[in-house]
Amino acid sequence: MNYLYYPGCSLEGTAREYDISTRALMAAMGADLVDIEDWTCCGASAAEALSELLTLVLPARNLALAEAMDLAGRDLLVPCSACYLNLRRVEEKTRVSHALRDRINEALSVEGLVYRGQTRTRHLLDVLARDMGAPVLGRRVARPLTGIRVAPYYGCQCLRPYPAFDDPETPRSMEPLIRAAGATVHDWTMGGRCCGASHMNTKMAVGLERVEALLTAAQGADVIATVCPMCQMNLEAFQKKALRGTEASPVAVVYLPQLLGLAVGLDPEVLGLGLNLAITPDFRQKLDRIPTAA
Amino acid sequence: MALAEETAIDLGAMTQATAALDEIRAMVRPCIQCGTCTGSCPNEFAMDLTPRHMWRLVLLGRTEEVLASRTFSLCSACYLCSLRCPRGLPLTEAMGRLKQLAARRRLPHLRSGNLFYRNFIASVRRHGRVREMEFMSLYFAQMMNPWLPLRYAGMGMRLLRRGKVELRLPSRGSGRLVNLFDKVAEMESRS
């Protein structure tokens, strides 16, 4: 379980705890991560709104850097779903069109870089669900999260348009991991529904409508587990606004590696749990009641 | 700021828009108007035209009506319509092409999204990686709506307190990706 690692911009800023907990969990599971040297932004959802070529060239630059490293044979691990899709799109599109790869390489030539199409981009959830797997996790669980009810939230872009590891309509890949961690799965149908993405910044009313729908469906769960910085931010930072005038209660929202890290016995501080914006008192109390690993 | 400094509509813009729309039309030509896209879209409730209706106008080449709508700007790229389309059409990608076409025209009714994305990508061009606080501040400044930042002030304070964003004056940065951006702009102007 050794990977090249692309954190992406959010994981250096608003999603720092996603980076911290991913590194901590992977280290605890014996995996080695090596950052792509000199990585830059993948274009997020901004490039696609402005330029088709930029949408491909920005992620391709990072793939070319990954190929140039000594450890180029390793899969590329990416926790952010938007980064994952952008990087993966370049792999998928250039596989079927060498003309497109040539066009991308013409742009990359100003940086002295070449993309050969040899990378293999993997989402963190893919790696946790298939490379590590629930049985391996289960053997490492030191502090089973008994009595904690988790709503698995996948969002969109780790599932679609490239369904690499899960059903893109009815995703289930988090469930065995949550059970292996000793927690209970909140049964809902909203796991693969959109959080509103960047509409929260430009069309807030639309974003709030999406978040309200998700938080309402999550009622009864102690915590929502996410695998994308944008989903996490929308669900945690706008709860008060989204739930104003409704009967629904706030719900804690954490990144999946934070949750699994707790079960493995890692300290909440080591998992950056102090950085989340929506840790409810109820969730905190339930956690505190679970004995810490000996 | 190549993208941010592009000049406004020139005389050929209409012809360009029609040519670009031709490409998008080719992407959705097999559409059978079943409406699965509309039924799947999480943001359809906020759209003026349903996705199905908008694709019909694209097929008919009614460029101005398509660009006057907000429908494509409300696509959050969830890819549900692309997944479910019985004709297997790349609808989300076609939505992206419409966003790009509209961005070149700087349409006033899509100003907020346009400014948001332009400031985001300009920050990437300057620094290589996006600086969230910097581009949001510039976006707010250009929106010229004194109430807008207040809606995000609470979140901003919580992020600052946790050291997740930094207050820094906007800077020219290292120009890390300027050459690459300029090359992309040059290639796109050729095609």
Coordinates of C-alpha atoms in Angstrom, one line a residue, chain A residues 9-10 12-17 38-41 43-55 57-58 61 85 89 93 103-104 106-111 156-157 160-161 168-169 192-194 196-206 209-210 233 236-238 241 274-278, chain B residues 3 23 39-43 45-46 70 73-80 82-84 92-93 96-97 99-101 103-104 112-114 116-118 120-121 124 127-130 132 136 139-140 148 150-152 155 158-159 162-165 176-177 179-181 183-188 190-191:
Chain A
C9 CA -5.3 23.2 -2.7
S10 CA -8.3 22.7 -0.3
E12 CA -3.7 22.9 2.4
G13 CA -6.4 25.3 3.6
T14 CA -10.1 24.9 4.5
A15 CA -9.8 21.1 4.4
R16 CA -6.6 20.7 6.4
E17 CA -8.1 18.1 8.6
D38 CA 5.9 21.0 -7.1
W39 CA 2.2 20.2 -7.6
T40 CA -0.2 22.9 -8.6
C41 CA -4.0 23.4 -8.8
G43 CA -8.4 23.7 -12.0
A44 CA -11.2 22.7 -9.6
S45 CA -14.6 23.5 -11.0
A46 CA -13.4 26.9 -12.2
A47 CA -11.3 25.9 -15.2
E48 CA -14.3 24.0 -16.7
A49 CA -16.4 27.1 -16.5
L50 CA -13.8 29.0 -18.5
S51 CA -11.7 27.0 -20.9
E52 CA -11.9 23.4 -22.3
L53 CA -8.1 23.2 -22.8
L54 CA -7.2 24.6 -19.4
T55 CA -9.5 22.0 -17.8
V57 CA -3.8 21.1 -19.1
L58 CA -3.9 22.0 -15.4
R61 CA 0.8 19.1 -15.5
L85 CA -12.2 13.8 -11.4
R89 CA -10.6 12.8 -16.9
K93 CA -9.7 11.1 -22.5
R103 CA -2.5 18.9 -27.8
I104 CA -2.0 18.8 -24.0
E106 CA 2.0 21.1 -26.8
A107 CA 0.8 23.2 -23.9
L108 CA 3.0 21.4 -21.3
S109 CA 6.1 21.9 -23.5
V110 CA 6.4 25.5 -22.1
E111 CA 7.1 23.9 -18.8
C156 CA -20.9 13.0 -6.9
Q157 CA -17.5 13.2 -8.5
R160 CA -19.6 9.9 -11.7
P161 CA -18.9 10.0 -14.5
P168 CA -22.7 5.4 -9.3
E169 CA -26.4 5.4 -8.6
G192 CA -24.8 10.0 -4.0
R193 CA -26.9 13.1 -4.3
C194 CA -25.4 16.5 -5.0
G196 CA -24.9 22.0 -4.4
A197 CA -21.1 22.3 -5.0
S198 CA -19.9 25.8 -5.6
H199 CA -23.5 27.2 -5.9
M200 CA -23.1 28.0 -2.2
N201 CA -20.7 30.8 -3.3
T202 CA -22.6 32.2 -6.3
K203 CA -26.2 31.1 -5.8
M204 CA -26.6 30.6 -2.1
A205 CA -30.3 29.9 -2.1
V206 CA -29.8 26.9 -4.4
E209 CA -31.8 24.0 -0.6
R210 CA -29.5 21.0 -1.4
M233 CA -17.7 22.6 3.7
E236 CA -20.8 21.8 8.0
A237 CA -20.5 25.6 7.5
F238 CA -24.0 26.4 6.4
K241 CA -28.7 28.9 7.5
G274 CA -10.5 20.3 16.4
L275 CA -10.6 21.9 13.0
N276 CA -14.1 20.7 11.9
L277 CA -16.9 23.3 11.9
A278 CA -19.8 21.0 12.9
Chain B
L3 CA -8.5 35.5 -18.7
E23 CA -20.1 21.8 -31.6
G39 CA -36.0 14.4 -13.8
S40 CA -32.5 13.6 -12.5
C41 CA -31.3 17.2 -12.1
P42 CA -30.9 18.3 -8.4
N43 CA -31.0 22.0 -9.4
F45 CA -36.2 23.6 -9.3
A46 CA -34.1 26.8 -9.7
R70 CA -29.6 30.5 -16.4
S73 CA -25.0 28.0 -15.1
L74 CA -27.0 26.1 -12.5
C75 CA -25.4 22.8 -13.5
S76 CA -23.4 21.7 -10.5
A77 CA -21.6 18.9 -12.4
C78 CA -23.2 16.0 -10.4
Y79 CA -23.2 13.9 -13.6
L80 CA -26.5 12.2 -12.8
S82 CA -25.0 11.9 -18.0
L83 CA -25.2 8.7 -16.0
R84 CA -28.9 8.1 -16.8
T92 CA -22.6 17.5 -18.2
E93 CA -19.7 18.1 -20.5
G96 CA -19.5 22.9 -19.3
R97 CA -19.1 24.0 -23.0
K99 CA -20.5 27.8 -19.5
Q100 CA -17.3 28.4 -21.4
L101 CA -19.2 30.0 -24.3
A103 CA -17.9 33.2 -20.0
R104 CA -16.4 34.5 -23.3
S112 CA -21.6 36.3 -10.1
G113 CA -20.5 32.9 -11.4
N114 CA -18.3 34.4 -14.0
F116 CA -16.2 33.8 -9.0
Y117 CA -14.5 31.5 -11.5
R118 CA -12.3 34.2 -13.0
F120 CA -10.4 31.7 -8.6
I121 CA -8.4 30.9 -11.8
V124 CA -4.2 29.9 -9.5
H127 CA 0.3 31.5 -7.2
G128 CA 0.1 28.0 -8.7
R129 CA -2.3 27.0 -6.0
V130 CA -5.5 28.8 -5.1
E132 CA -9.1 30.9 -0.9
M136 CA -13.0 35.4 -2.3
Y139 CA -14.7 38.3 -5.8
F140 CA -16.6 40.2 -3.1
L148 CA -22.8 39.8 0.1
L150 CA -21.8 39.5 5.4
R151 CA -23.4 36.2 4.4
Y152 CA -20.1 34.5 4.6
M155 CA -17.9 31.1 8.2
R158 CA -14.6 30.3 12.1
L159 CA -12.0 29.4 9.4
R162 CA -8.9 27.6 13.1
G163 CA -6.0 28.9 11.0
K164 CA -7.6 27.3 7.9
V165 CA -7.4 30.5 5.8
R176 CA 4.0 30.3 -11.3
L177 CA 1.6 29.3 -14.1
N179 CA 3.6 30.8 -19.1
L180 CA 1.3 27.8 -19.1
F181 CA -1.9 30.0 -19.1
K183 CA 0.3 29.1 -24.0
V184 CA -3.2 27.7 -23.5
A185 CA -4.8 31.1 -24.4
E186 CA -2.6 31.2 -27.5
M187 CA -3.6 27.7 -28.6
E188 CA -7.3 28.4 -28.0
R190 CA -5.7 29.6 -33.0
S191 CA -8.5 27.0 -33.0

